[in-house]
Short mmCIF file of C-alpha atoms in Angstrom, two decimals:
data_model
loop_
_atom_site.label_atom_id
_atom_site.label_comp_id
_atom_site.label_asym_id
_atom_site.label_seq_id
_atom_site.Cartn_x
_atom_site.Cartn_y
_atom_site.Cartn_z
CA UNK S 1434 -0.12 -0.26 -0.07
CA UNK S 1435 1.30 3.50 -1.32
CA UNK S 1436 0.69 6.09 0.84
CA UNK S 1437 0.00 9.63 0.08
CA UNK S 1438 3.43 10.78 1.21
CA UNK S 1439 5.11 8.29 -0.80
CA UNK S 1440 2.91 8.97 -3.73
CA UNK S 1441 3.69 12.58 -3.50
CA UNK S 1442 7.58 12.08 -3.14
CA UNK S 1443 7.17 9.79 -6.26
CA UNK S 1444 5.55 12.58 -8.12
CA UNK S 1445 7.80 15.04 -7.11
CA UNK S 1446 10.84 12.95 -8.33
CA UNK S 1447 8.95 12.68 -11.90
CA UNK S 1448 8.47 16.31 -11.79
CA UNK S 1449 12.53 16.83 -11.74
CA UNK S 1450 12.97 19.42 -14.69
CA UNK S 1451 16.57 18.01 -15.08
CA UNK S 1452 16.44 14.40 -14.58
CA UNK S 1453 19.62 13.74 -16.32
CA UNK S 1454 22.47 16.00 -15.54
CA UNK S 1455 24.05 14.53 -18.81
CA UNK S 1456 21.52 16.21 -20.85
CA UNK S 1457 22.79 19.57 -19.99
CA UNK S 1458 24.55 21.43 -22.60
CA UNK S 1459 27.71 22.75 -20.85
CA UNK S 1460 30.57 24.89 -22.24
CA UNK S 1461 33.42 22.52 -21.69
CA UNK S 1462 36.29 23.17 -19.48
CA UNK S 1463 36.90 25.67 -16.68
CA UNK S 1464 38.63 28.41 -18.75
CA UNK S 1465 35.95 28.98 -20.96
CA UNK S 1466 33.61 29.12 -18.13
CA UNK S 1467 35.22 31.55 -16.08
CA UNK S 1468 37.29 34.04 -18.06
CA UNK S 1469 34.17 36.12 -18.72
CA UNK S 1470 32.99 36.40 -15.43
CA UNK S 1471 36.13 37.09 -13.63
CA UNK S 1472 36.87 39.94 -16.24
CA UNK S 1473 33.36 41.49 -15.96
CA UNK S 1474 32.57 41.42 -12.63
CA UNK S 1475 35.45 40.71 -10.12
CA UNK S 1476 34.69 44.12 -8.29
CA UNK S 1477 31.09 43.36 -8.27
CA UNK S 1478 31.84 39.77 -6.80
CA UNK S 1479 33.78 41.25 -4.17
CA UNK S 1480 31.20 43.64 -2.98
CA UNK S 1481 28.23 40.76 -3.17
CA UNK S 1482 30.60 38.37 -1.55
CA UNK S 1483 31.26 40.82 1.38
CA UNK S 1484 27.61 41.76 1.42
CA UNK S 1485 26.79 37.89 1.61
CA UNK S 1486 29.18 37.43 4.33
CA UNK S 1487 27.70 40.61 6.21
CA UNK S 1488 24.26 39.04 6.17
CA UNK S 1489 25.56 35.86 7.78
CA UNK S 1490 28.12 37.63 10.13
CA UNK S 1491 26.42 37.64 13.93
CA UNK S 1492 25.50 40.76 14.87
CA UNK S 1493 28.05 43.03 16.57
CA UNK S 1494 27.62 44.78 19.98
CA UNK S 1495 23.84 43.99 20.54
CA UNK S 1496 22.30 46.55 22.55
CA UNK S 1497 20.69 45.81 25.85
CA UNK S 1498 17.17 46.06 24.28
CA UNK S 1499 18.20 43.58 21.58
CA UNK S 1500 19.64 41.24 24.16
CA UNK S 1501 16.76 41.76 26.40
CA UNK S 1502 13.87 41.01 24.17
CA UNK S 1503 15.94 38.33 22.84
CA UNK S 1504 15.83 36.57 26.12
CA UNK S 1505 12.04 36.94 26.18
CA UNK S 1506 11.73 35.66 22.85
CA UNK S 1507 13.83 32.58 23.47
CA UNK S 1508 11.70 31.93 26.49
CA UNK S 1509 8.76 32.04 24.43
CA UNK S 1510 10.15 29.54 22.36
CA UNK S 1511 10.54 27.13 25.17
CA UNK S 1512 7.09 27.90 26.42
CA UNK S 1513 5.66 27.01 22.91
CA UNK S 1514 7.79 23.95 22.93
CA UNK S 1515 6.52 23.00 26.39
CA UNK S 1516 2.79 23.79 25.54
CA UNK S 1517 2.90 21.92 22.55
CA UNK S 1518 4.47 18.65 24.51
CA UNK S 1519 2.52 19.13 27.64
CA UNK S 1520 -1.00 19.97 26.12
CA UNK S 1521 -3.53 21.68 28.31
CA UNK S 1522 -4.57 18.94 30.54
CA UNK S 1523 -0.98 17.82 31.30
CA UNK S 1524 -0.08 17.96 35.00
CA UNK S 1525 1.86 21.02 36.11
CA UNK S 1526 5.15 20.20 38.04
CA UNK S 1527 5.61 22.65 40.87
CA UNK S 1528 8.52 21.03 42.54
CA UNK S 1529 10.54 19.69 39.35
CA UNK S 1530 12.57 16.84 40.20
CA UNK S 1531 16.50 17.09 40.21
CA UNK S 1532 17.44 16.31 36.40
CA UNK S 1533 20.80 16.38 35.18
CA UNK S 1534 22.16 15.69 31.62
CA UNK S 1535 23.94 12.92 31.06
CA UNK S 1536 25.07 13.66 27.62
CA UNK S 1537 28.35 11.65 27.73
CA UNK S 1538 27.65 8.52 25.11
CA UNK S 1539 24.11 9.65 24.29
CA UNK S 1540 23.67 10.46 20.84
CA UNK S 1541 22.50 13.59 19.56
CA UNK S 1542 18.87 12.94 19.33
CA UNK S 1543 19.24 11.07 22.79
CA UNK S 1544 20.81 14.42 24.16
CA UNK S 1545 18.03 16.70 22.74
CA UNK S 1546 15.39 14.25 24.24
CA UNK S 1547 17.26 14.79 27.58
CA UNK S 1548 17.16 18.67 27.21
CA UNK S 1549 13.51 18.27 26.33
CA UNK S 1550 12.93 16.34 29.45
CA UNK S 1551 14.48 18.58 31.55
CA UNK S 1552 12.86 21.70 29.97
CA UNK S 1553 9.53 19.63 30.56
CA UNK S 1554 10.18 19.16 34.21
CA UNK S 1555 9.69 23.08 34.47
CA UNK S 1556 6.02 24.00 34.08
CA UNK S 1557 4.67 26.99 31.69
CA UNK S 1558 3.77 28.75 35.12
CA UNK S 1559 6.98 28.63 36.69
CA UNK S 1560 8.41 29.97 33.47
CA UNK S 1561 5.82 32.99 33.10
CA UNK S 1562 6.14 33.58 36.85
CA UNK S 1563 9.99 33.58 36.44
CA UNK S 1564 9.52 36.44 33.90
CA UNK S 1565 7.02 38.31 35.67
CA UNK S 1566 9.09 37.91 39.12
CA UNK S 1567 11.82 39.57 37.67
CA UNK S 1568 14.57 36.98 37.57
CA UNK S 1569 14.64 37.80 33.83
CA UNK S 1570 14.02 41.82 34.92
CA UNK S 1571 16.79 42.90 32.85
CA UNK S 1572 15.53 41.03 30.23
CA UNK S 1573 12.15 42.31 30.08
CA UNK S 1574 11.34 44.47 26.93
CA UNK S 1575 9.75 47.84 27.48
CA UNK S 1576 6.53 46.82 25.76
CA UNK S 1577 6.20 44.37 28.77
CA UNK S 1578 6.22 47.54 31.07
CA UNK S 1579 2.82 49.19 29.57
CA UNK S 1580 1.15 50.14 32.84
CA UNK S 1581 -2.31 49.99 30.72
CA UNK S 1582 -1.93 46.24 30.00
CA UNK S 1583 -1.75 43.42 32.25
CA UNK S 1584 1.28 40.88 31.73
CA UNK S 1585 -1.08 38.19 30.38
CA UNK S 1586 -2.25 40.98 27.74
CA UNK S 1587 1.10 41.76 26.98
CA UNK S 1588 2.19 38.17 26.63
CA UNK S 1589 -0.72 37.18 24.24
CA UNK S 1590 0.10 40.04 21.99
CA UNK S 1591 4.06 39.03 22.20
CA UNK S 1592 3.01 35.59 20.87
CA UNK S 1593 0.66 36.58 18.06
CA UNK S 1594 3.25 38.94 16.99
CA UNK S 1595 5.86 36.36 16.67
CA UNK S 1596 3.56 33.97 14.93
CA UNK S 1597 3.08 37.00 12.31
CA UNK S 1598 6.72 37.43 11.97
CA UNK S 1599 7.18 33.79 11.35
CA UNK S 1600 9.62 33.30 14.06
CA UNK S 1601 10.84 29.78 14.58
CA UNK S 1602 13.25 28.29 16.89
CA UNK S 1603 14.48 24.51 17.14
CA UNK S 1604 16.57 23.26 19.95
CA UNK S 1605 19.04 21.27 17.87
CA UNK S 1606 21.40 19.80 20.48
CA UNK S 1607 23.20 20.37 23.70
CA UNK S 1608 26.34 19.48 25.47
CA UNK S 1609 26.22 19.02 29.31
CA UNK S 1610 28.88 21.79 30.76
CA UNK S 1611 27.65 20.52 34.35
CA UNK S 1612 24.79 19.15 36.78
CA UNK S 1613 23.14 22.44 36.02
CA UNK S 1614 23.96 23.96 32.93
CA UNK S 1615 24.31 23.16 29.44
CA UNK S 1616 25.15 24.61 26.07
CA UNK S 1617 22.56 24.09 23.35
CA UNK S 1618 22.43 25.02 19.80
CA UNK S 1619 19.38 26.84 18.58
CA UNK S 1620 18.48 27.41 14.97
CA UNK S 1621 16.59 30.74 14.30
CA UNK S 1622 14.86 31.73 11.30
CA UNK S 1623 11.80 34.19 10.60
CA UNK S 1624 10.08 35.78 7.47
CA UNK S 1625 12.67 38.31 7.19
CA UNK S 1626 15.92 35.59 7.20
CA UNK S 1627 13.66 33.63 4.77
CA UNK S 1628 13.02 36.40 2.41
CA UNK S 1629 16.74 37.56 2.74
CA UNK S 1630 17.51 33.98 1.58
CA UNK S 1631 19.28 33.03 4.90
CA UNK S 1632 19.20 29.40 6.13
CA UNK S 1633 18.27 29.18 9.63
CA UNK S 1634 20.87 31.05 11.64
CA UNK S 1635 22.44 29.04 14.32
CA UNK S 1636 23.51 30.31 18.03
CA UNK S 1637 25.11 28.65 20.59
CA UNK S 1638 23.09 29.55 23.84
CA UNK S 1639 24.05 28.71 27.48
CA UNK S 1640 21.07 27.14 29.69
CA UNK S 1641 21.27 26.97 33.21
CA UNK S 1642 18.86 25.36 35.86
CA UNK S 1643 19.34 27.07 38.99
CA UNK S 1644 16.50 27.05 41.72
CA UNK S 1645 13.94 25.67 39.98
CA UNK S 1646 14.45 28.28 37.04
CA UNK S 1647 15.48 27.90 33.63
CA UNK S 1648 18.05 30.70 33.01
CA UNK S 1649 19.05 31.48 29.25
CA UNK S 1650 22.23 33.25 27.95
CA UNK S 1651 22.11 36.07 25.48
CA UNK S 1652 21.45 34.38 22.33
CA UNK S 1653 21.78 36.71 19.13
CA UNK S 1654 18.64 38.45 18.62
CA UNK S 1655 18.26 37.95 14.76
CA UNK S 1656 15.01 39.66 14.51
CA UNK S 1657 15.80 42.81 16.54
CA UNK S 1658 19.03 43.00 14.43
CA UNK S 1659 16.52 42.62 11.19
CA UNK S 1660 14.24 45.52 12.78
CA UNK S 1661 16.90 47.78 13.00
CA UNK S 1662 17.62 47.23 9.50
CA UNK S 1663 13.99 47.70 8.60
CA UNK S 1664 14.01 50.90 10.33
CA UNK S 1665 17.08 52.06 8.15
CA UNK S 1666 15.08 50.91 5.23
CA UNK S 1667 11.88 52.92 6.72
CA UNK S 1668 14.01 56.02 7.25
CA UNK S 1669 15.63 55.59 3.75
CA UNK S 1670 12.02 55.53 1.98
CA UNK S 1671 10.39 58.10 4.05
CA UNK S 1672 7.74 56.05 5.84
CA UNK S 1673 8.74 56.66 9.44
CA UNK S 1674 5.35 57.93 9.90
CA UNK S 1675 3.67 54.73 9.10
CA UNK S 1676 6.32 53.37 11.19
CA UNK S 1677 5.55 55.31 14.04
CA UNK S 1678 1.62 54.79 13.62
CA UNK S 1679 2.11 51.04 13.28
CA UNK S 1680 4.86 50.40 15.88
CA UNK S 1681 4.41 52.86 18.54
CA UNK S 1682 5.64 50.65 21.45
CA UNK S 1683 8.15 48.04 19.21
CA UNK S 1684 7.98 45.20 17.01
CA UNK S 1685 6.78 42.73 18.94
CA UNK S 1686 3.15 44.09 18.25
CA UNK S 1687 0.87 42.17 16.12
CA UNK S 1688 0.09 45.54 14.23
CA UNK S 1689 3.77 46.34 13.95
CA UNK S 1690 4.61 42.59 12.71
CA UNK S 1691 1.97 42.81 10.04
CA UNK S 1692 3.26 46.18 8.98
CA UNK S 1693 6.56 44.66 8.79
CA UNK S 1694 5.50 41.82 6.80
CA UNK S 1695 3.21 43.91 4.47
CA UNK S 1696 6.39 45.66 3.62
CA UNK S 1697 8.59 42.82 3.41
CA UNK S 1698 9.24 42.76 -0.51
CA UNK S 1699 10.22 46.38 -0.92
CA UNK S 1700 12.45 46.10 2.24
CA UNK S 1701 14.12 43.13 0.84
CA UNK S 1702 14.84 44.77 -2.55
CA UNK S 1703 16.12 47.92 -0.94
CA UNK S 1704 18.48 45.69 1.10
CA UNK S 1705 19.67 44.03 -2.13
CA UNK S 1706 20.52 47.66 -3.33
CA UNK S 1707 21.62 49.59 -0.48
CA UNK S 1708 22.21 46.98 2.54
CA UNK E 58 46.81 28.93 -5.76
CA UNK E 59 46.54 25.26 -6.94
CA UNK E 60 45.03 25.36 -10.35
CA UNK E 61 45.16 21.66 -10.78
CA UNK E 62 42.95 21.19 -7.68
CA UNK E 63 40.55 23.80 -9.02
CA UNK E 64 40.41 22.38 -12.58
CA UNK E 65 39.83 18.61 -11.04
CA UNK E 66 37.03 20.06 -8.78
CA UNK E 67 35.56 21.96 -11.78
CA UNK E 68 35.54 18.75 -14.13
CA UNK E 69 34.17 16.73 -11.56
CA UNK E 70 31.22 18.92 -9.87
CA UNK E 71 30.22 21.15 -12.58
CA UNK E 72 27.55 19.21 -14.19
CA UNK E 73 25.93 18.51 -10.79
CA UNK E 74 26.25 22.26 -9.89
CA UNK E 75 24.92 23.39 -13.05
CA UNK E 76 21.86 20.84 -12.83
CA UNK E 77 21.53 22.02 -9.44
CA UNK E 78 21.03 25.43 -10.85
CA UNK E 79 19.19 24.65 -13.44
CA UNK E 80 16.65 22.99 -11.39
CA UNK E 81 15.65 26.24 -9.52
CA UNK E 82 16.25 28.70 -12.04
CA UNK E 83 16.08 29.83 -15.86
CA UNK E 84 18.81 29.00 -18.13
CA UNK E 85 20.69 32.48 -18.00
CA UNK E 86 20.27 32.76 -14.27
CA UNK E 87 21.73 29.13 -13.74
CA UNK E 88 24.65 29.86 -15.79
CA UNK E 89 25.52 32.73 -14.27
CA UNK E 90 25.17 31.30 -10.85
CA UNK E 91 27.19 28.27 -11.68
CA UNK E 92 30.14 30.79 -12.80
CA UNK E 93 29.66 32.65 -9.64
CA UNK E 94 29.52 29.59 -7.56
CA UNK E 95 32.85 28.29 -9.03
CA UNK E 96 34.45 31.55 -9.08
CA UNK E 97 33.92 31.74 -5.07
CA UNK E 98 35.15 28.12 -5.10
CA UNK E 99 38.38 29.11 -6.92
CA UNK E 100 38.93 32.00 -4.62
CA UNK E 101 38.23 29.94 -1.54
CA UNK E 102 39.85 26.79 -2.66
CA UNK E 103 41.58 26.07 0.46
CA UNK E 104 38.26 25.86 2.07
CA UNK E 105 36.61 23.55 -0.15
CA UNK E 106 36.64 19.69 0.99
CA UNK E 107 37.95 17.24 -1.27
CA UNK E 108 36.16 14.51 -3.03
CA UNK E 109 32.33 14.24 -2.76
CA UNK E 110 32.56 16.37 0.23
CA UNK E 111 32.59 19.30 -1.94
CA UNK E 112 29.36 18.94 -3.33
CA UNK E 113 27.35 20.17 -0.29
CA UNK E 114 29.92 22.98 0.10
CA UNK E 115 29.23 23.99 -3.68
CA UNK E 116 25.48 23.48 -3.38
CA UNK E 117 25.32 26.04 -0.32
CA UNK E 118 27.20 28.70 -2.16
CA UNK E 119 25.12 28.14 -5.32
CA UNK E 120 21.99 28.49 -3.00
CA UNK E 121 23.10 31.75 -1.55
CA UNK E 122 24.16 32.86 -5.12
CA UNK E 123 20.77 31.83 -6.57
CA UNK E 124 18.96 33.53 -3.96
CA UNK E 125 20.90 36.85 -4.25
CA UNK E 126 20.63 36.85 -8.10
CA UNK E 127 16.80 36.10 -7.84
CA UNK E 128 16.34 39.19 -5.40
CA UNK E 129 18.42 41.29 -7.17
CA UNK E 130 16.31 41.05 -10.54
CA UNK E 131 13.23 40.93 -8.92
CA UNK E 132 12.55 37.53 -10.32
CA UNK E 133 10.36 36.25 -8.04
CA UNK E 134 7.84 34.03 -10.13
CA UNK E 135 6.77 30.90 -8.54
CA UNK E 136 8.72 27.77 -9.05
CA UNK E 137 5.73 26.44 -11.10
CA UNK E 138 6.37 28.88 -13.66
CA UNK E 139 10.01 28.73 -13.70
CA UNK E 140 10.00 25.10 -14.20
CA UNK E 141 7.01 24.97 -16.68
CA UNK E 142 9.47 26.60 -19.25
CA UNK E 143 12.43 24.02 -18.49
CA UNK E 144 10.70 21.04 -20.12
CA UNK E 145 9.14 17.56 -19.17
CA UNK E 146 10.01 14.15 -18.47
CA UNK E 147 10.11 11.68 -21.53
CA UNK E 148 7.00 9.71 -21.79
CA UNK E 149 5.78 7.19 -24.21
CA UNK E 150 2.27 8.10 -25.19
CA UNK E 151 0.54 11.70 -25.58
CA UNK E 152 -2.28 10.84 -23.09
CA UNK E 153 0.22 9.72 -20.43
CA UNK E 154 2.00 12.73 -21.11
CA UNK E 155 -0.73 14.73 -20.50
CA UNK E 156 -1.41 13.01 -17.27
CA UNK E 157 2.14 13.32 -16.19
CA UNK E 158 2.24 16.97 -17.05
CA UNK E 159 -0.88 17.39 -15.23
CA UNK E 160 0.66 15.69 -12.01
CA UNK E 161 4.01 17.42 -12.24
CA UNK E 162 2.22 20.71 -12.41
CA UNK E 163 0.05 19.84 -9.58
CA UNK E 164 2.97 18.54 -7.27
CA UNK E 165 5.08 21.63 -8.31
CA UNK E 166 2.43 23.66 -7.29
CA UNK E 167 1.90 21.81 -3.82
CA UNK E 168 5.77 22.32 -3.41
CA UNK E 169 5.40 26.26 -4.01
CA UNK E 170 2.96 26.10 -1.08
CA UNK E 171 5.62 24.91 1.30
CA UNK E 172 8.13 27.48 2.89
CA UNK E 173 11.28 28.48 1.18
CA UNK E 174 13.44 25.98 3.42
CA UNK E 175 10.75 23.11 3.18
CA UNK E 176 11.04 23.36 -0.75
CA UNK E 177 14.99 23.33 -0.61
CA UNK E 178 15.22 20.35 1.66
CA UNK E 179 12.93 18.36 -0.45
CA UNK E 180 14.57 18.95 -3.62
CA UNK E 181 18.02 18.36 -2.09
CA UNK E 182 16.87 14.95 -0.83
CA UNK E 183 14.74 13.93 -4.36
CA UNK E 184 16.10 15.83 -7.06
CA UNK E 185 19.96 16.12 -6.01
CA UNK E 186 19.88 12.82 -4.10
CA UNK E 187 21.84 14.19 -1.14
CA UNK E 188 21.90 12.05 1.85
CA UNK E 189 20.68 13.50 5.16
CA UNK E 190 24.21 13.94 6.32
CA UNK E 191 25.33 15.83 3.16
CA UNK E 192 21.89 18.36 3.48
CA UNK E 193 23.22 18.78 7.43
CA UNK E 194 26.77 19.58 6.23
CA UNK E 195 25.57 21.89 3.59
CA UNK E 196 23.49 24.08 5.97
CA UNK E 197 25.26 23.29 9.42
CA UNK E 198 22.10 21.47 10.77
CA UNK E 199 22.20 18.80 12.90
CA UNK E 200 21.25 15.31 11.75
CA UNK E 201 18.22 14.97 13.66
CA UNK E 202 17.06 18.66 12.44
CA UNK E 203 17.68 17.51 8.80
CA UNK E 204 15.49 14.47 9.60
CA UNK E 205 12.78 16.55 11.51
CA UNK E 206 12.37 19.10 8.59
CA UNK E 207 12.39 16.62 5.87
CA UNK E 208 9.77 14.52 7.71
CA UNK E 209 7.50 17.73 8.06
CA UNK E 210 8.09 18.88 4.66
CA UNK E 211 7.07 15.43 3.27
CA UNK E 212 3.93 15.55 5.29
CA UNK E 213 3.17 18.76 4.20
CA UNK E 214 3.53 18.12 0.44
CA UNK E 215 1.29 15.26 0.65
CA UNK E 216 -1.41 17.38 2.51
CA UNK E 217 -0.93 20.37 0.03
CA UNK E 218 -0.93 17.97 -2.92
CA UNK E 219 -4.06 16.35 -1.92
CA UNK E 220 -5.81 19.48 -1.84
CA UNK E 221 -4.91 20.79 -5.22
CA UNK E 222 -5.69 17.08 -6.45
CA UNK E 223 -9.31 17.48 -4.95
CA UNK E 224 -9.79 20.98 -6.55
CA UNK E 225 -8.66 19.88 -10.03
CA UNK E 226 -10.06 16.46 -10.69
CA UNK E 227 -14.01 15.38 -10.38
CA UNK E 228 -14.55 12.19 -8.72
CA UNK E 229 -15.08 10.37 -12.12
CA UNK E 230 -11.85 11.91 -13.59
CA UNK E 231 -10.20 11.39 -10.54
CA UNK E 232 -10.63 7.43 -10.89
CA UNK E 233 -9.97 7.44 -14.37
CA UNK E 234 -6.65 9.15 -13.98
CA UNK E 235 -5.37 7.72 -10.83
CA UNK E 236 -7.32 4.68 -10.42
CA UNK E 237 -8.97 3.46 -6.82
CA UNK E 238 -6.97 4.45 -3.99
#
């Protein structure tokens, strides 16, 4: 019995536009193929190469706000992970058991599973309480300090904005440092990095588990770096007023996220020309 | 500069890189992307792995180069449109050709509904026949991450295809074309 998935894959193989590499008519030999491009565009290539490297280079001197929101964003990623794994009716663990990562001798998948288990041992409420109680106080973005909104309102809005921006995180693996800390690799992508043709950016982030809390180090905040670039674009093309109107309190609001996405194509084109 | 090493690299892999680019872009863009890919390889020859391990390295460069060129030229046409001009697979009878063309267009339309990353990982696996290890190497992902992404992409492709299939075919025609499933 062929499954729908297998059938789709077979058809995709059939739809291969170049099923036989030998059928391609190519110019023989490297010399014929390369002399022209090198002579024509060596300077352009340098610029392009530099641009590509710059796009992929980790951001320098991330501002405190960037670090702050990055940590919150990362926590949200974990919350989403926990929610997806626990389900609404899952029991809340108020006193998580002492769990350690025994990564030695484990496969990558087993290490990953060990970390998920460790994270699952801490419940959603603990994470949220931890944020509101201030253990991550210095990491709280200004949006969360809006006196006219409750923390839950902020949180809901924050999650929605992330969804609109297409922010995805994937825990790819962890190395144990000691009984209470680990260094984890997190793949990050969003609609901006997708549009710019970047594969998920990988950051190495320290985690520590102390007093029932999960603390994260300072991951590179890719979205806020991108948002700064978006603001540069907005200033350059004269849409500051629209940005101000849609993004009065920062980028992690649904209206602002929608505005960014609506302007994505133009922004990327501008980045290519001016970035 | 080790010219002989570069020459070997080119001779060994240029067809595969060219095919990779042609599967994703029109002929002129692909030609330029191949040239730029090997130009970068030439400049960074010391970084290029030996043997078949060079393939994921070259594909990674070609992937970025293609993306860069497409955006620069505002060539954001959908994959289906681009591939329609490339040509179809060889078939025996006209009626079979029509069905396969139809299926190819539908599966490519389904593919275009996936995210760019999902599309790319499927094409690398199915069209370029890269192993999971090679895909992981190409994009600096873990093996587990590649497996998960591939699994999700396969499921999503099947779902999207099913939606298109239901839309296109009436039940009677569906039975004639696909048989009872």
